[in-house]
XYZ file of C-alpha atoms in Angstrom:
734
model
C 75.376 3.794 -65.481
C 77.989 2.155 -63.902
C 78.432 -1.354 -64.466
C 78.809 -4.199 -62.296
C 82.442 -5.164 -63.842
C 83.535 -1.646 -63.130
C 81.910 -1.526 -59.227
C 84.021 -5.318 -59.176
C 87.338 -3.207 -60.451
C 86.625 -0.368 -58.479
C 86.513 -2.447 -55.451
C 89.379 -4.815 -55.840
C 91.493 -2.370 -57.123
C 90.502 -0.079 -53.538
C 91.487 -3.331 -51.238
C 94.587 -3.443 -53.288
C 97.397 -2.917 -50.896
C 101.435 -3.423 -51.181
C 103.416 -4.124 -54.305
C 104.717 -1.107 -55.174
C 107.713 -2.242 -55.844
C 106.455 -5.205 -58.496
C 104.011 -2.592 -59.803
C 106.670 0.418 -60.343
C 108.957 -2.339 -62.103
C 106.215 -3.588 -65.079
C 105.292 0.460 -65.081
C 108.616 1.633 -66.101
C 109.209 -1.738 -68.836
C 105.772 -0.800 -70.207
C 106.997 2.765 -70.576
C 110.092 2.288 -71.755
C 111.367 3.135 -75.530
C 112.794 -0.468 -75.813
C 111.781 -3.126 -73.127
C 114.231 -4.062 -70.913
C 113.081 -7.274 -70.824
C 110.275 -9.569 -72.743
C 109.454 -12.462 -70.312
C 108.806 -10.831 -66.778
C 108.113 -14.378 -64.679
C 106.366 -13.619 -61.673
C 106.176 -16.879 -59.172
C 105.073 -18.105 -55.516
C 103.061 -19.933 -53.742
C 99.644 -19.839 -53.375
C 97.766 -17.391 -52.459
C 100.370 -15.230 -52.562
C 98.390 -12.717 -54.698
C 99.828 -13.842 -58.331
C 96.649 -13.560 -59.687
C 95.825 -10.215 -57.638
C 99.235 -8.626 -59.587
C 98.164 -9.722 -62.728
C 94.995 -8.146 -62.389
C 97.000 -4.902 -61.264
C 98.776 -5.206 -64.152
C 95.782 -5.301 -66.363
C 94.090 -2.674 -65.068
C 97.044 -0.514 -65.761
C 97.261 -1.339 -69.040
C 93.594 -0.723 -69.866
C 93.550 2.619 -68.246
C 97.230 3.287 -70.898
C 94.955 2.045 -74.002
C 97.883 -0.763 -74.181
C 96.545 -3.833 -75.769
C 96.536 -6.931 -73.413
C 95.394 -10.463 -73.719
C 95.074 -11.957 -70.218
C 95.185 -15.897 -70.498
C 94.094 -18.076 -67.531
C 96.000 -21.206 -67.234
C 93.708 -23.369 -65.074
C 91.051 -22.785 -68.182
C 92.886 -23.779 -71.158
C 94.140 -28.026 -71.542
C 97.445 -27.722 -71.672
C 98.061 -28.510 -75.613
C 99.489 -26.080 -78.577
C 95.977 -26.195 -80.159
C 94.415 -25.058 -76.852
C 96.074 -22.213 -75.906
C 95.927 -20.993 -79.820
C 92.647 -21.830 -79.575
C 91.770 -19.575 -76.742
C 93.909 -17.137 -78.151
C 91.772 -16.726 -80.875
C 88.716 -16.110 -78.695
C 90.707 -13.563 -76.436
C 91.473 -11.595 -79.580
C 87.930 -11.856 -81.622
C 89.622 -13.345 -84.568
C 88.260 -16.398 -87.079
C 89.271 -19.909 -86.268
C 90.817 -19.473 -89.402
C 93.164 -16.861 -88.883
C 96.460 -17.024 -86.777
C 96.822 -14.963 -83.947
C 100.818 -15.659 -83.882
C 101.163 -14.137 -87.654
C 98.708 -10.924 -86.001
C 101.240 -10.678 -82.912
C 104.331 -10.890 -84.817
C 103.367 -7.874 -87.108
C 102.268 -5.060 -84.108
C 104.163 -2.756 -83.904
C 102.466 -1.039 -80.811
C 103.576 -2.041 -77.321
C 101.090 -5.228 -76.085
C 101.237 -7.529 -72.973
C 100.612 -11.155 -72.292
C 99.569 -11.945 -69.232
C 99.767 -15.700 -68.716
C 97.839 -16.139 -65.332
C 98.392 -19.978 -63.173
C 100.958 -21.037 -65.443
C 101.163 -24.364 -63.268
C 98.761 -25.913 -64.577
C 100.010 -25.480 -68.552
C 103.724 -26.446 -67.509
C 103.578 -29.449 -70.167
C 103.250 -26.288 -72.696
C 106.303 -25.518 -71.473
C 108.960 -26.056 -74.049
C 106.514 -25.093 -76.878
C 106.335 -21.549 -75.829
C 109.659 -21.208 -75.191
C 111.228 -22.404 -78.231
C 107.900 -22.524 -80.659
C 105.386 -19.865 -80.006
C 107.373 -17.008 -77.830
C 110.390 -16.592 -79.843
C 108.048 -15.304 -82.999
C 105.869 -12.429 -81.311
C 107.063 -8.962 -81.929
C 109.877 -7.201 -80.161
C 107.315 -4.828 -78.643
C 105.626 -7.987 -76.472
C 106.204 -8.178 -73.027
C 105.189 -11.592 -71.559
C 104.426 -11.935 -67.896
C 104.128 -15.526 -66.526
C 102.322 -16.075 -63.475
C 102.732 -19.429 -61.312
C 103.984 -21.098 -58.192
C 107.114 -22.552 -59.668
C 110.498 -20.631 -60.583
C 111.596 -20.753 -64.480
C 112.300 -24.068 -65.524
C 116.048 -25.465 -66.312
C 115.065 -24.418 -70.327
C 115.018 -21.212 -69.076
C 117.742 -20.337 -66.782
C 120.322 -22.522 -69.367
C 119.534 -20.532 -72.586
C 121.702 -17.686 -73.211
C 119.637 -15.879 -75.085
C 116.218 -16.075 -72.585
C 118.538 -15.052 -69.616
C 119.386 -11.911 -71.168
C 115.421 -10.332 -71.900
C 113.947 -12.477 -68.756
C 113.474 -10.950 -65.344
C 112.142 -13.155 -62.452
C 110.258 -11.273 -59.576
C 109.640 -14.021 -56.743
C 106.670 -12.928 -55.109
C 106.602 -12.883 -51.402
C 104.272 -11.860 -47.937
C 102.952 -8.278 -47.820
C 105.043 -6.551 -45.188
C 104.170 -6.073 -41.562
C 103.148 -2.233 -42.589
C 101.056 -3.273 -45.726
C 99.532 -6.220 -43.657
C 97.897 -3.700 -41.463
C 96.679 -1.247 -44.284
C 94.877 -4.113 -45.590
C 93.222 -5.007 -41.924
C 92.324 -1.518 -41.504
C 90.810 -0.808 -44.958
C 88.545 -4.302 -44.351
C 87.540 -2.329 -40.596
C 90.106 -5.179 -38.602
C 89.497 -3.772 -34.995
C 93.069 -3.254 -33.790
C 93.260 -5.619 -31.128
C 93.041 -8.212 -33.144
C 96.013 -7.321 -35.501
C 98.853 -9.228 -33.845
C 97.047 -11.954 -33.255
C 96.273 -12.052 -37.102
C 99.805 -11.213 -38.667
C 101.316 -14.243 -36.471
C 99.030 -16.419 -38.111
C 98.899 -15.350 -41.754
C 102.448 -13.706 -42.037
C 101.330 -11.455 -44.445
C 100.214 -14.087 -47.123
C 96.679 -11.870 -48.911
C 94.698 -14.796 -49.395
C 95.108 -15.519 -45.400
C 94.191 -12.094 -44.601
C 91.661 -11.843 -46.768
C 89.882 -15.183 -45.641
C 90.052 -13.906 -41.964
C 88.765 -10.949 -42.700
C 85.831 -12.563 -43.847
C 85.982 -14.531 -40.633
C 85.345 -10.393 -39.124
C 83.338 -9.238 -41.816
C 80.807 -12.074 -40.652
C 81.103 -11.787 -37.154
C 83.088 -8.686 -35.480
C 83.068 -9.453 -32.244
C 85.563 -12.037 -31.812
C 88.754 -13.344 -31.038
C 91.093 -15.036 -34.081
C 92.453 -17.977 -33.549
C 93.807 -20.507 -36.103
C 91.961 -23.711 -34.091
C 88.636 -22.026 -34.242
C 88.669 -21.081 -38.308
C 89.360 -24.583 -39.500
C 87.645 -23.008 -42.774
C 90.274 -20.687 -43.634
C 92.441 -23.677 -42.744
C 91.009 -25.792 -45.247
C 91.018 -23.243 -47.560
C 94.570 -21.965 -47.495
C 95.670 -25.950 -47.271
C 93.843 -26.208 -50.584
C 96.447 -23.367 -51.951
C 99.400 -24.769 -50.787
C 98.638 -28.534 -51.942
C 96.159 -29.839 -54.540
C 96.442 -33.182 -53.126
C 98.651 -35.263 -51.276
C 99.069 -38.280 -52.765
C 99.189 -40.791 -50.171
C 99.309 -40.887 -46.487
C 102.718 -41.387 -46.284
C 103.172 -38.063 -48.368
C 101.145 -36.134 -46.110
C 102.969 -37.552 -42.968
C 106.103 -36.054 -44.566
C 105.117 -32.702 -45.042
C 103.202 -32.448 -41.400
C 106.435 -33.955 -39.908
C 108.487 -31.088 -42.258
C 105.792 -28.069 -40.875
C 107.076 -29.436 -37.331
C 110.706 -29.540 -37.320
C 112.764 -26.226 -38.041
C 114.845 -27.901 -41.309
C 114.621 -30.837 -42.623
C 116.487 -33.426 -44.199
C 116.477 -36.876 -45.414
C 118.325 -37.932 -42.001
C 116.127 -36.429 -40.139
C 112.801 -37.551 -41.588
C 114.402 -41.322 -41.380
C 115.267 -41.210 -37.708
C 112.015 -38.903 -36.545
C 109.655 -41.356 -38.520
C 111.475 -44.656 -37.667
C 108.827 -45.909 -35.258
C 108.526 -49.604 -35.089
C 105.564 -51.546 -37.026
C 104.971 -54.619 -36.758
C 104.661 -56.630 -40.467
C 102.411 -59.170 -40.366
C 105.523 -61.508 -40.296
C 105.689 -59.952 -36.593
C 109.374 -58.672 -37.508
C 109.823 -55.478 -36.667
C 110.931 -52.800 -38.924
C 110.833 -48.539 -38.949
C 108.524 -46.796 -40.587
C 111.742 -45.318 -42.527
C 112.823 -48.541 -43.452
C 109.256 -49.100 -45.223
C 108.697 -45.765 -46.615
C 111.509 -44.824 -49.368
C 112.150 -41.595 -47.411
C 114.421 -40.222 -50.458
C 111.869 -39.894 -52.605
C 109.467 -38.256 -50.502
C 112.060 -35.771 -49.782
C 112.330 -35.575 -53.315
C 108.955 -34.362 -53.285
C 108.732 -32.309 -50.758
C 111.294 -30.293 -52.483
C 109.508 -30.204 -55.347
C 106.598 -28.094 -53.629
C 105.981 -24.886 -54.058
C 106.105 -23.633 -50.821
C 108.517 -25.615 -49.855
C 111.983 -23.794 -49.830
C 115.406 -24.976 -49.971
C 118.360 -23.728 -47.559
C 121.961 -24.601 -47.033
C 120.993 -26.824 -44.314
C 117.770 -28.424 -45.336
C 113.951 -27.840 -46.894
C 111.722 -25.619 -44.594
C 108.083 -24.367 -45.751
C 106.783 -21.054 -46.443
C 105.825 -19.169 -43.046
C 102.335 -19.188 -43.668
C 102.326 -22.874 -44.926
C 103.567 -23.744 -41.455
C 101.255 -22.930 -39.585
C 98.395 -23.896 -41.826
C 99.928 -27.329 -41.689
C 99.898 -27.590 -37.926
C 96.473 -25.550 -37.312
C 95.251 -28.135 -39.571
C 96.743 -31.274 -37.887
C 96.324 -29.794 -34.097
C 92.570 -29.952 -35.593
C 92.087 -32.975 -37.367
C 94.954 -34.891 -35.639
C 95.950 -33.301 -32.067
C 97.469 -36.905 -31.222
C 99.466 -37.386 -33.953
C 100.925 -33.933 -33.591
C 101.989 -34.422 -30.678
C 103.046 -37.775 -31.171
C 105.143 -35.793 -34.141
C 106.666 -33.516 -31.351
C 107.831 -36.572 -29.132
C 109.889 -38.328 -32.175
C 111.336 -35.130 -32.923
C 112.255 -34.360 -29.167
C 114.034 -37.940 -29.120
C 116.016 -37.142 -32.096
C 117.345 -34.097 -31.174
C 118.152 -35.028 -27.867
C 120.113 -37.770 -29.011
C 121.451 -35.463 -31.779
C 122.426 -32.995 -28.392
C 124.665 -36.201 -27.058
C 126.639 -36.518 -30.328
C 127.474 -33.020 -31.551
C 129.629 -29.983 -30.472
C 130.777 -26.030 -30.925
C 128.429 -25.165 -34.012
C 126.504 -27.702 -34.485
C 125.492 -28.136 -31.384
C 124.146 -24.575 -31.279
C 121.869 -25.378 -34.222
C 120.693 -28.747 -32.834
C 119.712 -26.306 -29.296
C 118.107 -24.482 -31.823
C 116.358 -26.815 -33.657
C 115.321 -28.532 -30.162
C 113.973 -25.129 -29.182
C 112.159 -24.902 -32.278
C 109.987 -27.324 -30.945
C 108.429 -25.107 -28.601
C 107.345 -22.702 -30.861
C 104.081 -23.188 -31.983
C 103.496 -21.469 -27.556
C 103.057 -17.303 -28.296
C 105.212 -17.024 -24.860
C 108.364 -18.663 -27.203
C 107.456 -17.852 -30.692
C 108.218 -13.633 -30.525
C 111.503 -14.097 -28.067
C 113.567 -16.350 -30.950
C 114.210 -15.320 -34.654
C 113.756 -18.653 -36.270
C 115.331 -18.265 -39.375
C 117.775 -20.961 -40.973
C 120.614 -19.911 -40.404
C 123.057 -17.822 -38.691
C 126.259 -16.296 -39.521
C 127.513 -15.769 -36.082
C 129.810 -17.717 -34.761
C 130.711 -18.606 -31.093
C 134.092 -17.599 -29.690
C 136.204 -17.525 -26.572
C 137.215 -13.633 -25.585
C 140.198 -12.497 -27.379
C 142.730 -9.628 -25.930
C 141.820 -7.567 -28.666
C 137.621 -7.849 -27.796
C 137.837 -5.771 -25.008
C 137.592 -2.353 -26.488
C 134.763 -3.486 -28.331
C 132.614 -5.035 -25.420
C 133.286 -2.243 -23.395
C 132.149 -0.114 -25.878
C 128.662 -2.106 -26.460
C 127.982 -1.742 -22.474
C 129.091 1.720 -22.205
C 126.743 2.488 -24.630
C 123.702 0.701 -23.414
C 124.574 0.413 -19.801
C 126.532 3.367 -19.137
C 130.355 4.502 -18.325
C 130.081 2.618 -14.442
C 128.847 -0.701 -15.973
C 131.531 -0.293 -18.424
C 133.844 -0.302 -15.493
C 132.181 -3.086 -13.775
C 132.303 -4.878 -16.903
C 136.071 -4.404 -17.147
C 136.467 -5.478 -13.570
C 135.116 -8.984 -14.333
C 136.982 -9.507 -17.604
C 140.255 -8.848 -16.142
C 139.192 -11.297 -13.178
C 137.157 -13.969 -14.691
C 137.826 -14.077 -18.506
C 137.357 -17.547 -19.854
C 133.709 -16.825 -18.791
C 133.067 -14.600 -21.690
C 131.687 -16.211 -25.077
C 131.732 -13.945 -27.928
C 129.835 -13.922 -30.741
C 131.516 -12.944 -34.122
C 130.360 -12.245 -37.664
C 131.826 -12.614 -41.219
C 134.558 -10.524 -40.270
C 135.163 -11.760 -37.511
C 134.161 -8.737 -35.289
C 132.166 -9.033 -32.284
C 128.453 -8.641 -33.009
C 127.780 -9.584 -29.396
C 129.106 -11.375 -26.123
C 128.230 -12.682 -22.843
C 129.364 -12.642 -19.102
C 129.194 -15.180 -17.173
C 131.152 -14.952 -13.562
C 131.175 -17.989 -11.389
C 129.986 -16.000 -7.997
C 131.304 -18.897 -5.851
C 134.883 -17.891 -6.783
C 134.231 -14.088 -6.142
C 135.925 -12.448 -3.989
C 134.871 -9.752 -0.950
C 136.645 -6.946 -3.394
C 134.962 -8.553 -6.577
C 131.397 -8.313 -5.145
C 131.745 -5.143 -3.773
C 132.359 -3.426 -7.112
C 129.191 -5.027 -8.566
C 125.903 -4.115 -6.591
C 124.023 -6.943 -9.570
C 126.967 -9.729 -8.424
C 126.888 -8.675 -4.856
C 122.312 -8.779 -4.871
C 122.939 -12.701 -6.547
C 124.794 -13.670 -3.596
C 123.324 -12.218 -0.750
C 120.122 -13.563 -2.056
C 121.940 -17.425 -2.293
C 123.297 -16.530 1.394
C 119.661 -15.914 2.798
C 117.417 -18.397 0.204
C 119.978 -21.025 -1.099
C 123.356 -21.036 0.041
C 125.847 -23.262 -1.783
C 126.901 -26.395 -0.744
C 130.934 -27.953 -0.793
C 131.304 -28.583 -4.465
C 128.268 -26.812 -6.256
C 128.375 -23.252 -7.653
C 126.242 -20.168 -8.934
C 126.574 -18.228 -12.212
C 125.138 -14.837 -12.844
C 124.508 -14.145 -16.606
C 125.565 -10.166 -15.074
C 126.379 -8.737 -19.350
C 124.830 -10.219 -22.342
C 124.016 -8.172 -25.400
C 124.047 -7.860 -29.443
C 126.349 -5.094 -30.741
C 123.752 -3.370 -32.764
C 120.299 -4.270 -30.792
C 121.049 -4.893 -27.015
C 118.635 -7.525 -25.575
C 116.260 -6.826 -27.850
C 115.354 -10.268 -30.090
C 117.959 -10.894 -32.980
C 119.872 -13.367 -34.331
C 122.387 -12.392 -31.619
C 120.116 -12.278 -28.725
C 118.548 -16.024 -29.924
C 122.209 -17.398 -29.962
C 123.034 -16.212 -26.495
C 119.986 -17.789 -25.027
C 120.593 -21.258 -26.805
C 124.324 -20.494 -25.541
C 122.765 -20.158 -21.538
C 120.780 -23.634 -22.315
C 123.946 -25.214 -22.875
C 125.753 -23.593 -20.287
C 122.857 -25.259 -17.907
C 123.273 -28.607 -19.214
C 127.276 -28.890 -19.543
C 128.146 -26.964 -16.160
C 129.171 -29.991 -13.357
C 127.857 -28.809 -9.926
C 125.582 -26.172 -11.320
C 123.450 -25.423 -8.009
C 122.269 -22.008 -8.781
C 121.657 -18.902 -12.322
C 120.740 -15.798 -11.605
C 119.931 -13.454 -14.958
C 119.664 -10.122 -15.128
C 117.530 -7.659 -18.014
C 117.279 -4.189 -18.231
C 113.580 -4.543 -19.530
C 112.908 -7.323 -17.447
C 108.913 -7.430 -17.646
C 109.223 -7.703 -21.134
C 110.543 -11.419 -20.742
C 108.554 -12.405 -18.268
C 106.440 -14.617 -20.205
C 108.862 -16.805 -22.029
C 111.665 -17.180 -19.026
C 108.419 -18.400 -16.728
C 107.330 -20.796 -19.540
C 111.333 -21.736 -18.978
C 111.546 -22.347 -15.441
C 113.001 -19.261 -14.611
C 111.455 -17.248 -11.633
C 111.376 -13.574 -10.720
C 113.382 -12.668 -8.102
C 112.610 -8.604 -7.317
C 115.114 -9.089 -3.996
C 118.237 -9.427 -6.413
C 117.214 -6.319 -8.379
C 119.774 -3.742 -8.762
C 120.097 -0.844 -10.044
C 123.504 1.016 -11.616
C 123.883 4.731 -12.934
C 120.081 5.320 -12.643
C 119.311 1.918 -15.015
C 117.366 -0.742 -12.836
C 117.980 -4.673 -14.172
C 115.152 -6.875 -13.279
C 116.634 -10.514 -11.947
C 115.254 -14.548 -13.272
C 116.616 -16.941 -11.294
C 116.718 -20.885 -11.089
C 117.770 -23.178 -8.388
C 118.904 -26.570 -10.790
C 119.377 -28.748 -7.166
C 114.981 -28.423 -7.094
C 114.814 -28.998 -10.914
C 117.991 -30.451 -12.254
C 118.453 -30.396 -15.881
C 116.779 -33.416 -16.923
C 113.934 -32.369 -14.610
C 113.464 -29.031 -16.241
C 113.851 -30.880 -20.068
C 110.505 -33.230 -18.583
C 108.883 -29.820 -17.677
C 109.352 -28.364 -21.062
C 108.566 -31.641 -22.874
C 105.144 -31.744 -20.991
C 104.765 -27.593 -22.170
C 106.044 -28.239 -25.594
C 102.534 -28.680 -27.486
C 100.724 -25.929 -25.425
C 99.350 -22.376 -27.563
C 98.527 -19.288 -26.054
C 95.196 -20.392 -24.596
C 96.556 -22.835 -23.178
C 97.589 -23.475 -19.079
C 101.267 -24.177 -18.577
C 102.477 -25.958 -15.840
C 105.356 -25.465 -14.320
C 105.110 -27.962 -11.498
C 108.603 -30.523 -11.492
C 108.180 -33.945 -11.984
C 106.037 -34.802 -8.979
C 107.276 -32.590 -5.516
C 110.019 -30.491 -6.068
C 113.127 -31.590 -3.868
C 114.193 -29.864 -1.286
C 117.824 -28.355 -0.838
C 119.053 -28.949 2.705
C 122.545 -27.146 3.538
C 124.635 -29.738 5.419
C 123.385 -28.705 9.317
C 119.714 -29.061 8.153
C 121.013 -32.113 6.550
C 122.623 -33.476 9.904
C 119.885 -32.486 11.662
C 117.230 -34.868 9.382
C 119.491 -37.723 8.936
C 118.921 -38.009 13.312
C 116.170 -37.735 13.058
C 115.234 -39.982 10.714
C 117.790 -42.542 12.866
C 115.467 -41.923 16.207
C 112.469 -42.382 14.006
C 114.072 -45.715 11.855
C 110.874 -47.386 12.857
C 108.040 -45.481 12.571
C 107.069 -44.946 8.719
C 104.424 -42.133 9.986
C 107.175 -40.129 11.265
C 109.502 -40.800 8.500
C 107.036 -39.430 5.965
C 107.283 -36.156 7.038
C 111.211 -36.073 7.199
C 112.689 -33.601 5.037
C 115.336 -36.456 3.423
C 111.751 -38.295 2.023
C 112.586 -34.973 -0.622
C 115.998 -35.343 -0.987
C 117.978 -36.107 -4.454
C 119.119 -39.397 -2.785
C 115.663 -40.526 -2.328
C 114.856 -39.392 -6.218
C 117.973 -41.018 -8.016
C 117.061 -44.779 -6.064
C 113.215 -44.258 -7.319
C 114.461 -42.681 -11.078
C 116.954 -45.831 -11.468
C 114.194 -48.509 -10.056
C 111.985 -47.250 -12.793
C 114.411 -47.648 -15.441
C 115.432 -50.582 -14.855
C 111.415 -51.406 -15.121
C 110.061 -50.059 -17.721
C 111.343 -50.824 -21.345
C 111.152 -46.857 -22.644
C 109.003 -47.005 -25.496
C 108.237 -44.419 -28.391
C 104.408 -42.665 -27.794
C 102.155 -39.625 -27.796
C 102.671 -38.760 -24.737
C 104.844 -38.760 -21.603
C 106.706 -42.136 -21.382
C 105.980 -45.329 -19.053
C 108.903 -44.305 -17.415
C 107.990 -40.934 -16.930
C 104.616 -41.043 -15.669
C 105.618 -44.323 -13.499
C 108.693 -41.479 -11.443
C 105.642 -38.996 -11.785
C 103.581 -41.141 -9.462
C 106.486 -42.327 -7.275
C 107.280 -39.088 -6.365
C 103.760 -37.799 -6.002
C 102.290 -37.561 -2.202
C 100.404 -40.767 -2.962
C 103.568 -43.268 -2.645
C 105.008 -41.968 0.511
C 105.216 -45.237 1.274
C 107.714 -46.524 -1.192
C 109.488 -43.085 -0.344
C 110.047 -44.361 3.578
C 111.023 -46.800 2.246
C 114.062 -46.051 -0.147
C 114.872 -44.027 2.975
C 114.808 -46.261 5.555
C 116.917 -48.785 3.214
C 119.387 -45.585 2.475
C 119.584 -45.290 6.251
C 120.801 -49.174 6.898
C 123.090 -49.191 3.838
C 125.042 -45.650 5.893
C 124.518 -48.123 9.228
C 125.927 -51.298 7.715
C 128.848 -49.575 5.747
C 130.680 -48.996 9.255
C 131.210 -52.591 9.374
C 133.800 -52.500 6.741
C 136.231 -50.951 8.670
C 137.765 -52.934 12.038
C 137.609 -49.338 13.681
C 134.210 -48.185 12.645
C 132.514 -51.636 14.143
C 131.912 -50.742 17.785
C 130.383 -47.489 15.881
C 128.051 -49.740 13.708
C 126.968 -51.560 16.648
C 126.229 -49.103 18.757
C 123.849 -47.535 15.947
C 122.364 -50.880 15.274
C 121.075 -51.552 18.648
C 120.094 -48.022 19.242
C 117.935 -47.156 15.874
C 117.874 -50.332 13.864
C 117.470 -53.482 15.928
C 116.810 -51.223 19.040
C 116.834 -52.693 22.752
C 113.755 -51.167 24.913
C 116.393 -48.536 26.449
C 119.984 -46.698 25.691
C 120.996 -48.244 28.927
C 119.915 -52.101 28.099
C 121.372 -50.424 24.242
C 125.292 -50.362 26.666
C 124.679 -53.610 28.658
C 124.033 -56.145 25.598
C 126.929 -54.149 24.284
C 128.961 -54.577 27.210
C 129.667 -51.333 27.107
C 130.033 -48.184 29.907
C 127.781 -45.651 29.664
C 129.397 -42.580 28.669
C 131.600 -45.371 26.203
C 128.268 -46.510 24.481
C 126.779 -42.659 23.768
C 130.515 -41.721 22.638
C 129.851 -44.822 20.360
C 127.006 -43.152 19.127
C 127.407 -39.610 18.581
C 130.113 -40.867 16.578
C 128.354 -43.250 14.617
C 125.431 -40.984 13.944
C 127.967 -38.318 12.426
C 129.703 -41.047 10.482
C 126.453 -42.545 9.023
C 125.453 -38.512 8.342
C 128.487 -37.828 6.308
C 128.175 -40.530 3.773
C 124.837 -39.982 3.143
C 125.976 -36.194 2.999
C 128.264 -36.841 0.131
C 125.868 -39.026 -1.371
C 123.502 -36.613 -1.539
C 126.434 -34.235 -3.024
C 127.888 -36.545 -5.281
């Protein structure tokens, strides 16, 4: 009859997937005539499958009739006597027998498996120096724990030669899907589960149990707090203090953690009993907290800072959002302020890294997460175009878009070489590039050579004509050498360069972004407030390109950042608001603007009529309101939008039309009064003043009061209105 133990073993074996490389390494070592190593040190974060792998090793040994001892570190006291006593019991020896003597005399192959090694780290030196060296040369010791070998193992040349380290990572996406299939998880749920678990075995197992209890569910980490709690307990046995928890949560929110970043992000004024303001970074010992982070098994150290294991980050964030969503929002607010400050202090490659850190704050939203690579760093360098690059760049275009597109790219390389950015690999070869074509400087011949640029230019003429000193750009070609426009480190860097371009280009009015697979980018580009412009789609050599655009006069880079800040803490299930702060600005052509000024002057004393004038939604009015709010409000760190943001949003909303009308009246008055500064324009001022600002009952009476012939008065009035409109137009476009 089959025993329960046998059935348990069979079920565990059935659910075991992956780890082919690790199992093969172990089997080859055991089968060797002479062991290639005597210590196999397996390490990885909690729940990654160390114990499951050790049990697989044990099953193989049992099937192969190899003598094996399995020591569970959490079940023994971290003392030599306890370890020896446990061996006696497991080996079936009498208390008077010496396990070390018995093991030292064994001639056959034997294995000692020591699991949960972190629980008995106090024995590390004793095992290394006293116990293990006296074992038989036919003994393989497998150690499994959360931490890599201590410095004592690594600094000893003897143990260095006899030890093999085996870091245990998550299952691959293919292995994870195989596991989910064996657990009968609906395939429609696989993507969401993999996005959360990242192939972490314990996480996969726990999520499978959630489905086993109720299969008709849609998995979301926030809706399964018990899963998150269990995983969190496996990663963190105990957080010493609230300060340690705060630092850990900050590390989960930001891409890379350094002492400087922690000190700045946690530098929030705190009132002490003495009434003095200090920063949290001053109150806490950030250095000690950083070192504590560094020592956690699920925190990895990179060249530029610390970062959590992928699943640890997911679990920490899911737990924080569920347990304390206000602090989650506040951490984002602090980090955003820190990175905004850093963006103004950095240049070149460092600025690119800070921009990636900034965009990383949006990673929790599924529209963004899958569209960037979030690695610690990229070896790519950003550079300008070199003459020797042209063959490689045109080769990329021909490979992915065809020879006709390569001819178009060659045309622009000759016409606007200064607008090409090249991304170089470690050998300084082009790994990708982006070409930003300036439409406002393109000639008729240029446009006729490129259906993509022509379609965008025609759209501008019809829907959003450029005004003096304004520019428009089409990101005409962008691609990676090996992956074209698919998600990759090169593509991520290209998008980051696009963001930098938005921010640094003066007078930028409109941008166009053509995509070969336009529909696949809809969620991400809509999130970033880029609108699909089907009218600008174009075809080259049978290949269709969909185009997205953004009018920076309606939503400026500053307003754009405010929109993104509002979205930053949203997730897939939450609505994403693309509405600018208040009502969108109106972009008027110069003739439209002049007409609006003339109408405003005619109705200067009629607020009810002025509130319908387009100028109340002009950039000039917005600037005055924004400056007024900044002068009135002292910016304070908070868990949501700052008071300035809130008040400005209110003042731009329809409920504050009266205030916007007041601003418009003041702008008109200032422009009219500025005519007095010139003796020649004084007569124009008097005509406009007596007609609109302090009007006579009729124009005839106004001419009479000014002691002017009516025809002369009309000429002065017309010239004055033209001068006022010109003054306000220059203010609008400056």
